[in-house]
PDB file of C-alpha atoms in Angstrom:
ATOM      1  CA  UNK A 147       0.000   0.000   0.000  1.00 50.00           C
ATOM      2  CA  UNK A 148       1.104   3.344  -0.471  1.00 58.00           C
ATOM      3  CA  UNK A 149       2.872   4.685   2.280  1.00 66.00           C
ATOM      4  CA  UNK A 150       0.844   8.661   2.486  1.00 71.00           C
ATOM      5  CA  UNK A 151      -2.275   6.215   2.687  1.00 66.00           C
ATOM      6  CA  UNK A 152      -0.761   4.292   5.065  1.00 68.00           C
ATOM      7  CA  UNK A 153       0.318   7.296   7.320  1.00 75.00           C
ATOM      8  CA  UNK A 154      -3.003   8.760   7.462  1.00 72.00           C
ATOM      9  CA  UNK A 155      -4.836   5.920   8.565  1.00 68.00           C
ATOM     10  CA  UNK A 156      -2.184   5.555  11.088  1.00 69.00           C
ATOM     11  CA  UNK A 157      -2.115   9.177  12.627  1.00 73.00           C
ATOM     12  CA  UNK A 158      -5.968   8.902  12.549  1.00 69.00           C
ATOM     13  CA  UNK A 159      -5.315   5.384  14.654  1.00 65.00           C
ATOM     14  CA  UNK A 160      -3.203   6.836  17.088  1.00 69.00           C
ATOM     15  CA  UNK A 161      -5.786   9.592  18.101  1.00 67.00           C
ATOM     16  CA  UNK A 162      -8.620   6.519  18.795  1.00 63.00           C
ATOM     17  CA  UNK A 163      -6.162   4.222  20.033  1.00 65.00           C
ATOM     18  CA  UNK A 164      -4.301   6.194  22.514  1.00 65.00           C
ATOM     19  CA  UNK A 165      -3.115   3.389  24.762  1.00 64.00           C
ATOM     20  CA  UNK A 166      -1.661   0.996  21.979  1.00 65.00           C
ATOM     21  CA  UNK A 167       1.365   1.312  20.705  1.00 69.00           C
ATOM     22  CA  UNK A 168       2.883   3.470  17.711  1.00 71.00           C
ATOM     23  CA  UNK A 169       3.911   0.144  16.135  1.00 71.00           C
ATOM     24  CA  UNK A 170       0.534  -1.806  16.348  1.00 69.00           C
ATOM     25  CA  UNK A 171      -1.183   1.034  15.181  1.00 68.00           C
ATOM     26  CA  UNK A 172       0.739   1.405  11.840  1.00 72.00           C
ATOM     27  CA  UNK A 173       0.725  -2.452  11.511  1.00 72.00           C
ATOM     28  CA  UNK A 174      -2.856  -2.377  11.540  1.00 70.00           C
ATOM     29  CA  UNK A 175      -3.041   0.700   9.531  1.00 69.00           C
ATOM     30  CA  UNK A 176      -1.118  -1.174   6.995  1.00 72.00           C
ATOM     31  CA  UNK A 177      -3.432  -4.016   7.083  1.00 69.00           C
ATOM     32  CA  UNK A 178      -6.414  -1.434   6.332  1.00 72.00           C
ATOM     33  CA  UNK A 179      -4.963   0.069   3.577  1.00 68.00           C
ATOM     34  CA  UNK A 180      -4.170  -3.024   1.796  1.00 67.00           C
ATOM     35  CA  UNK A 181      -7.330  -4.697   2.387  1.00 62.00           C
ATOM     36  CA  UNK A 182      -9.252  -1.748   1.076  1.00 65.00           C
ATOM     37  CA  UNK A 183      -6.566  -1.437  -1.942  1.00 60.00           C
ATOM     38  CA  UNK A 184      -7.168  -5.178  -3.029  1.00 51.00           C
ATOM     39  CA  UNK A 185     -11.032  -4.685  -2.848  1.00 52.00           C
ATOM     40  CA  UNK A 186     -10.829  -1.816  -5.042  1.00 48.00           C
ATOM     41  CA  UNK A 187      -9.055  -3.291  -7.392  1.00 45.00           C
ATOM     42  CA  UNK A 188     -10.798  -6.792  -7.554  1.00 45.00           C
ATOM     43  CA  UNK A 189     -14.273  -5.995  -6.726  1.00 45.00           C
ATOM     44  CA  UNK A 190     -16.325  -6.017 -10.125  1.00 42.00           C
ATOM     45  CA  UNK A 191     -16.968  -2.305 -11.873  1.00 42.00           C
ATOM     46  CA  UNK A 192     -19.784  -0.443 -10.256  1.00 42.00           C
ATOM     47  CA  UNK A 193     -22.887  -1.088 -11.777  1.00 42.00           C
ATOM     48  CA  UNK A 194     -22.068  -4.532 -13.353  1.00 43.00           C
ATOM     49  CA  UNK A 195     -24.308  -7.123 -12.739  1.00 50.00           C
ATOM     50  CA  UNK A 196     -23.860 -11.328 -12.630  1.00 58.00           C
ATOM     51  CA  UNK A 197     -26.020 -12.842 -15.066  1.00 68.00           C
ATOM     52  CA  UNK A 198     -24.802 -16.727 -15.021  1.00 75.00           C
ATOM     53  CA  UNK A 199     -27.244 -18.015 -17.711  1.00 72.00           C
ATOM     54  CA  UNK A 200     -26.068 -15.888 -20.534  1.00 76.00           C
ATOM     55  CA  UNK A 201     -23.043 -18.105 -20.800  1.00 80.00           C
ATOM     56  CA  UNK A 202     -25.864 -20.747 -21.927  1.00 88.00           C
ATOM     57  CA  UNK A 203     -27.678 -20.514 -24.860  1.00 92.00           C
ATOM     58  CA  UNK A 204     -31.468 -19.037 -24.714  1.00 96.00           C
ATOM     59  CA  UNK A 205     -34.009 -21.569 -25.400  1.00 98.00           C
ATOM     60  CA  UNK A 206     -37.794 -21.498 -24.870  1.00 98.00           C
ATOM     61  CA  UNK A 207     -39.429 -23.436 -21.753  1.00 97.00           C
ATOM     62  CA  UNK A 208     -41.421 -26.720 -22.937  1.00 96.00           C
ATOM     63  CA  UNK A 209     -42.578 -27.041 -19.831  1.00 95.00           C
ATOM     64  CA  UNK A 210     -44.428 -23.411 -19.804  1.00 95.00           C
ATOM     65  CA  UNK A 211     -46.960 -23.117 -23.284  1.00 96.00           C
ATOM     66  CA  UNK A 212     -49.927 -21.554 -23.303  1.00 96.00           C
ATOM     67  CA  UNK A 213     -51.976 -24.066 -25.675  1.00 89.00           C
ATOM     68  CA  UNK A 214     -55.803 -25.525 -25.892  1.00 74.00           C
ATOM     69  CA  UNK A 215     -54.056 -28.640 -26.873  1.00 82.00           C
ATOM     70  CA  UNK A 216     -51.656 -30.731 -25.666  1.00 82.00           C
ATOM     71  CA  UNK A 217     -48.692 -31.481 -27.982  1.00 85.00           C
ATOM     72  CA  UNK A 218     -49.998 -28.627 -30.697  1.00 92.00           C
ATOM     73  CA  UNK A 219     -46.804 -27.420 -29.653  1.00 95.00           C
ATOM     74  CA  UNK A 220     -43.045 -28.720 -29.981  1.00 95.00           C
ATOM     75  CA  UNK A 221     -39.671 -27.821 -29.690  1.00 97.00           C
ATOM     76  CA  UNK A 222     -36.173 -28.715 -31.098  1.00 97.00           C
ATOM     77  CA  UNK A 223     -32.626 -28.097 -31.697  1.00 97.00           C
ATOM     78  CA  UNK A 224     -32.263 -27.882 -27.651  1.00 97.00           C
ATOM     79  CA  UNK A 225     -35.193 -26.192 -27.357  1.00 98.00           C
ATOM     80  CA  UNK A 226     -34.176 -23.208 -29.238  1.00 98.00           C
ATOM     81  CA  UNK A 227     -37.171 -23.544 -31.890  1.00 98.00           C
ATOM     82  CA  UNK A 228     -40.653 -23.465 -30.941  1.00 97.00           C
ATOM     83  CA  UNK A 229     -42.612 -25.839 -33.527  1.00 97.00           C
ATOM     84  CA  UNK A 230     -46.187 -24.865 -33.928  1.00 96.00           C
ATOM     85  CA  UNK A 231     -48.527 -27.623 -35.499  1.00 93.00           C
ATOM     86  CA  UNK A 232     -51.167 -27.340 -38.374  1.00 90.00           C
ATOM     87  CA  UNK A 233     -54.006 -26.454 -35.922  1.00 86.00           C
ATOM     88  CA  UNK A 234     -54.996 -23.080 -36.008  1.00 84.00           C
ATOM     89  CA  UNK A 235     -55.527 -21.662 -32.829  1.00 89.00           C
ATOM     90  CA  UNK A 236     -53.153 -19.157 -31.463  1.00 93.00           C
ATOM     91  CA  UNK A 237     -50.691 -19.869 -28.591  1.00 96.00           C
ATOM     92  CA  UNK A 238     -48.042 -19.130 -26.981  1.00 97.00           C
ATOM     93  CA  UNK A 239     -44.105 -20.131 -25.859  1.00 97.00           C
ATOM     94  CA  UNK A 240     -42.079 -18.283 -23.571  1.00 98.00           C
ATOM     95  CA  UNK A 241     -38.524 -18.367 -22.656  1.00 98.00           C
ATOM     96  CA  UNK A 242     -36.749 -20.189 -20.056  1.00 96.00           C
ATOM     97  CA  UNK A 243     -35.579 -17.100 -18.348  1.00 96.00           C
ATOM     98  CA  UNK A 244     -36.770 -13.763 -17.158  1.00 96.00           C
ATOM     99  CA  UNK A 245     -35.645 -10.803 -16.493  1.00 96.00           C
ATOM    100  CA  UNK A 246     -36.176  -7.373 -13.581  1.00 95.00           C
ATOM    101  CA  UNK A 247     -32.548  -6.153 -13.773  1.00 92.00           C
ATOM    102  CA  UNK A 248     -29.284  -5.527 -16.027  1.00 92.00           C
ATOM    103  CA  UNK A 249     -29.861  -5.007 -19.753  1.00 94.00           C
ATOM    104  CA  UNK A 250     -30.562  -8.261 -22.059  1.00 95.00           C
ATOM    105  CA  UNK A 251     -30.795  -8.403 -25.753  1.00 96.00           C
ATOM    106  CA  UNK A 252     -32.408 -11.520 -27.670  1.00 97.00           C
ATOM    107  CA  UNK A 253     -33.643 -12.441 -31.343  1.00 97.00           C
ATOM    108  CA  UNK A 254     -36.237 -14.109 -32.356  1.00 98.00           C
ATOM    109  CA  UNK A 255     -36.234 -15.084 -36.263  1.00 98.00           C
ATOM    110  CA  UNK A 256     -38.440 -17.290 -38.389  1.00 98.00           C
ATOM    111  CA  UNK A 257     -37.505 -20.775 -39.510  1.00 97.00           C
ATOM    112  CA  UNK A 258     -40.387 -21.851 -41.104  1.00 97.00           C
ATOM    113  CA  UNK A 259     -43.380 -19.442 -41.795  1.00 96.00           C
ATOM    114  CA  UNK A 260     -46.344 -18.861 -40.180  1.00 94.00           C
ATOM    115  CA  UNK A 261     -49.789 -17.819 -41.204  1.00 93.00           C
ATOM    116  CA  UNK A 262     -48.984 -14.683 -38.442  1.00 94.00           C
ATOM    117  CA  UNK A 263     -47.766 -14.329 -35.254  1.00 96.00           C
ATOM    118  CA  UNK A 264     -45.860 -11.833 -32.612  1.00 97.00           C
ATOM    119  CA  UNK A 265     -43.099 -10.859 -30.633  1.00 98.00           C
ATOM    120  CA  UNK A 266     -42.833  -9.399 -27.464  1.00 98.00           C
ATOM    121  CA  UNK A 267     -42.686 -10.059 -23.575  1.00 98.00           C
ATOM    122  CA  UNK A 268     -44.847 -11.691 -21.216  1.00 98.00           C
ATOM    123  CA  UNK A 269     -44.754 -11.032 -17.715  1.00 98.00           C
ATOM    124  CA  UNK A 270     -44.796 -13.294 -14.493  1.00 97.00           C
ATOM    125  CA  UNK A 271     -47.649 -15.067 -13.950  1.00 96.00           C
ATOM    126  CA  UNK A 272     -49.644 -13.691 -16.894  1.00 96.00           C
ATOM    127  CA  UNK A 273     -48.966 -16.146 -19.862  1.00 96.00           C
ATOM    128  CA  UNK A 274     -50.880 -16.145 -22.618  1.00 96.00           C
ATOM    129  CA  UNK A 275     -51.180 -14.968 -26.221  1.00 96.00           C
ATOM    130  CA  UNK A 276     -51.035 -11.460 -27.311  1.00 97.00           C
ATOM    131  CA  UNK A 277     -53.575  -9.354 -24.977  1.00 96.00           C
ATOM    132  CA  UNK A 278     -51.916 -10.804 -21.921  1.00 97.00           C
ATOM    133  CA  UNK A 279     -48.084  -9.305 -23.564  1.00 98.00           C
ATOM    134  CA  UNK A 280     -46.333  -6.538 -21.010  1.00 98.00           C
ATOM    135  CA  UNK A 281     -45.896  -4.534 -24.287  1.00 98.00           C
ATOM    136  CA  UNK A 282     -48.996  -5.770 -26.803  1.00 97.00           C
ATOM    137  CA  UNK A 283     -49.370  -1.795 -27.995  1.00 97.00           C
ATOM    138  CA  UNK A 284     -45.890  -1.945 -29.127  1.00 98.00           C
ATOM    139  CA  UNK A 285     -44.733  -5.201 -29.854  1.00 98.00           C
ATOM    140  CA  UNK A 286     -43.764  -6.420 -33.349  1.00 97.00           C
ATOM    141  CA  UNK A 287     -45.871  -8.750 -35.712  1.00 97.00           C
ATOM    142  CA  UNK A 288     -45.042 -11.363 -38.120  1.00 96.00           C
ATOM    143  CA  UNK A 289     -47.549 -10.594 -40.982  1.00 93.00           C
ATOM    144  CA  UNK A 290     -49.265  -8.804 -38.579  1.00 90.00           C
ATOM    145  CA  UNK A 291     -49.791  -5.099 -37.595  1.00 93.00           C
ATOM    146  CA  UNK A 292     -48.587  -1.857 -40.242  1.00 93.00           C
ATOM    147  CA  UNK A 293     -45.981  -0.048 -40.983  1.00 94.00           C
ATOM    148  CA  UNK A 294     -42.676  -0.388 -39.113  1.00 94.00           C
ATOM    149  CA  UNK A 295     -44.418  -3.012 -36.177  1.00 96.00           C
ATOM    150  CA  UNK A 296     -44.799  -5.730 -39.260  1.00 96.00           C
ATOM    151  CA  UNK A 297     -41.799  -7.643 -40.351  1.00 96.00           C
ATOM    152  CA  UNK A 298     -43.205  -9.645 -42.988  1.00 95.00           C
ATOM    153  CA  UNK A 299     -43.352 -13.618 -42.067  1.00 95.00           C
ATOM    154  CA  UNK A 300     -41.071 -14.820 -44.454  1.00 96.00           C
ATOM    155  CA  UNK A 301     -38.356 -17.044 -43.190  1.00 97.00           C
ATOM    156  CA  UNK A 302     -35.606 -15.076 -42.223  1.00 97.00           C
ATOM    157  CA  UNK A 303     -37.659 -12.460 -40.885  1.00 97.00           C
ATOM    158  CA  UNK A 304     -36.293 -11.552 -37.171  1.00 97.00           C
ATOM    159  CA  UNK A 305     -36.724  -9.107 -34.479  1.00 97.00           C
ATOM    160  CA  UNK A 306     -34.097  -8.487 -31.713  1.00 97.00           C
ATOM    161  CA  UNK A 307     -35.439  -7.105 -28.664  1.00 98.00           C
ATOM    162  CA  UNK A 308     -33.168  -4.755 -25.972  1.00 97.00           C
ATOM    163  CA  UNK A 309     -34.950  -4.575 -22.625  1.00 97.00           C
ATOM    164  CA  UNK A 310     -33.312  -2.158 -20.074  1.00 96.00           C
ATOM    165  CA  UNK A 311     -34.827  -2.906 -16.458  1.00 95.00           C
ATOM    166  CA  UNK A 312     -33.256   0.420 -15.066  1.00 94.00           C
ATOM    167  CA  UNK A 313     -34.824   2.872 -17.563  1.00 96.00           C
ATOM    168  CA  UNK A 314     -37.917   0.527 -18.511  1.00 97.00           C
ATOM    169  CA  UNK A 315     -37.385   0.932 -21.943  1.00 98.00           C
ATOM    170  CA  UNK A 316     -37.632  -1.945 -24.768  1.00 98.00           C
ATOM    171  CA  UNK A 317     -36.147  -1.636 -28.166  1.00 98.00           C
ATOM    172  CA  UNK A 318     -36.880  -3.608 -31.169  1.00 98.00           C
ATOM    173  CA  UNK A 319     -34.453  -3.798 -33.927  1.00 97.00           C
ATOM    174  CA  UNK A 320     -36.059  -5.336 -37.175  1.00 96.00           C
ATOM    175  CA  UNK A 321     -35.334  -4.675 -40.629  1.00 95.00           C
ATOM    176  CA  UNK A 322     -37.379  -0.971 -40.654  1.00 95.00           C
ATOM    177  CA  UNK A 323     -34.481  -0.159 -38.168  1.00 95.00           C
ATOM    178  CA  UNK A 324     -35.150   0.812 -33.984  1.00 96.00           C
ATOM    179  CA  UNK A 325     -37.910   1.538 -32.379  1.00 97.00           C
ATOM    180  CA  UNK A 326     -37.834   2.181 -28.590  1.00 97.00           C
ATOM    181  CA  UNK A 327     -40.655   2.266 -26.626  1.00 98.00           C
ATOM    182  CA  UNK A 328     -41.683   2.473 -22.468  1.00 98.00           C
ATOM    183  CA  UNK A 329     -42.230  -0.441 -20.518  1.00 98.00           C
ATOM    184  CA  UNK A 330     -43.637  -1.042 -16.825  1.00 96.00           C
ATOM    185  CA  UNK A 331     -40.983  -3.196 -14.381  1.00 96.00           C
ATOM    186  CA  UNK A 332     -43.187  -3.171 -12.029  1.00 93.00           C
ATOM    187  CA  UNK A 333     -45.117  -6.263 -12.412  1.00 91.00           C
ATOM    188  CA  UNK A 334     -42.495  -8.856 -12.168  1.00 94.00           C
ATOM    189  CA  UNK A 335     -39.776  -9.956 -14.352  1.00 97.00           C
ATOM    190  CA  UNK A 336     -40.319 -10.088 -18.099  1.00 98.00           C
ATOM    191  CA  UNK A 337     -39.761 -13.052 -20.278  1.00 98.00           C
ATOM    192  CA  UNK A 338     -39.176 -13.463 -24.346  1.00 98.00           C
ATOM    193  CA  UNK A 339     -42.826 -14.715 -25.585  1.00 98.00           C
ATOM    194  CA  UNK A 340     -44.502 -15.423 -28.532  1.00 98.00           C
ATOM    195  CA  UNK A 341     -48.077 -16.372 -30.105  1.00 97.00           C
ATOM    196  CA  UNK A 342     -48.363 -17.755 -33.300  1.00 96.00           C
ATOM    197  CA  UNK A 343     -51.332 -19.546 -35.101  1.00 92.00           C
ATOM    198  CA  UNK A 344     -50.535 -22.710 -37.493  1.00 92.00           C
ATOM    199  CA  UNK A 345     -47.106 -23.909 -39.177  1.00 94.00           C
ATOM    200  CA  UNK A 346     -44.425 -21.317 -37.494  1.00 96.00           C
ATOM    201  CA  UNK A 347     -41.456 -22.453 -36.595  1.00 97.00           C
ATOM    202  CA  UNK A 348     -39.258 -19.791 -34.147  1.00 98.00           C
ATOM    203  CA  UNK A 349     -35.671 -19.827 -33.168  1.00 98.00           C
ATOM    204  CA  UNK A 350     -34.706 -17.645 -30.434  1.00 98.00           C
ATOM    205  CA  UNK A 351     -30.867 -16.933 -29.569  1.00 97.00           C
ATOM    206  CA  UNK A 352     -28.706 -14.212 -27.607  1.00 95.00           C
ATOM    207  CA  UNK A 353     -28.614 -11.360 -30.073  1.00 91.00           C
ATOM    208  CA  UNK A 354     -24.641 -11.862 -31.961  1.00 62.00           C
ATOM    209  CA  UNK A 355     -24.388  -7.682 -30.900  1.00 52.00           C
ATOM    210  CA  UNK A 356     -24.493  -9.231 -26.808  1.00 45.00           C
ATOM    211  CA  UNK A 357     -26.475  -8.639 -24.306  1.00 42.00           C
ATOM    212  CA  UNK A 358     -25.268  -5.619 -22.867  1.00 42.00           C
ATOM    213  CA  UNK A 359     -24.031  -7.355 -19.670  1.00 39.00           C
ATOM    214  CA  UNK A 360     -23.184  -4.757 -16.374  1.00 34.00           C
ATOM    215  CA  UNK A 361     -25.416  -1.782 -17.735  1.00 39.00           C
ATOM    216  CA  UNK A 362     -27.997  -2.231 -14.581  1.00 37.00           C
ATOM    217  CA  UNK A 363     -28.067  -3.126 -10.799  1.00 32.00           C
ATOM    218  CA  UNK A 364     -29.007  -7.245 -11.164  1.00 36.00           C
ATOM    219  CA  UNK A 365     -29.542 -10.155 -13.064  1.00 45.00           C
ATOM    220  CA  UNK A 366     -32.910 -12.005 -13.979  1.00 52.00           C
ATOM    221  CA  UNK A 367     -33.283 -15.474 -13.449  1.00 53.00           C
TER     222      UNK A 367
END
């Protein structure tokens, strides 16, 4: 430790411990000084945030559909593409993981087309197809909606979506370009979801731009 550090903690020792000795004092003012250097130099950057399961790939949750029918949806490839069958009804898949904290960024693109579907988030507790979405005024459509919330249903067709817990913002980057738009936290954490009718086939992945790690005060989970 450096030894102006180390004399200031020491003279500021000796005036609260008047009855030990000059020695002790400046041992222990030592020790201070290099505990306190080695934490500031290992502890992680304020602000950053641990978020063990982006060092695993993002899959959806088989074992959390919203469906009339059992089996009308299936998954593959590790989970990573939600299969919806021939029947027509809407319904939805959500992602493993959710998020109240730190900054996450995900895409969801189009393997095999649908008739229409969406992308968005669903929140805690409240899973179901588009009217029950966090953000189902702003979210993006596949064939569905105008202007810059459609992104055609082609496959190929993507959307990546930013969500930033500390601001409550979500962005959605498709090919018309950004569009940010408010968000409430408040509700519980917020999960990747979509709802699709017949034949779509969605793979959802960690966006290749990453996720934006340490730019809020937590991790999801």
């Amino acid at each position: 430790p450096r030894n102006d550090s180390v004399a200031a903690v020491h003279a500021a020792l000796l005036r609260l411990l008047k009855k030990g000795s000059a020695a002790d004092s400046r041992a222990l003012a030592r020790a201070l000084v290099g505990e306190a250097m080695y934490h500031a130099v290992h502890r992680e950057a304020e602000g950053t945030v641990s978020m063990p399961y982006l060092k695993k790939p993002l899959a959806w949750d088989p074992d959390n559909v919203f469906t009339g029918q059992p089996g009308n949806i299936q998954f593959k490839d590790d989970n990573t593409v939600a299969v919806f069958t021939s029947t027509t009804p809407h319904r939805s898949v959500f992602g493993y993981v959710g998020f109240d904290r730190g900054v996450v960024q995900w895409k969801v693109s189009i393997v095999q087309s649908p008739c229409c579907g969406y992308c968005g988030l669903a929140r805690e507790g409240k899973w179901g197809t588009l009217e029950s979405f966090a953000d189902k005024d702003t979210c993006v459509g596949f064939s569905n909606f105008s202007g810059d919330r459609n992104v055609g249903r082609e496959v190929g067709a993507y959307c990546t979506i930013r969500l930033d817990c500390s601001s409550g913002t979500v962005t959605y980057i498709t090919k018309h370009g950004t569009r940010e738009a408010q968000v409430d936290m408040s509700g519980g954490k917020l999960y990747p979801a979509v709802d699709s009718d017949e034949n779509g086939h969605y793979k959802i992945e960690w966006d290749a731009m990453g996720p934006g790690v340490g730019k809020g005060s937590g991790g999801g989970g």
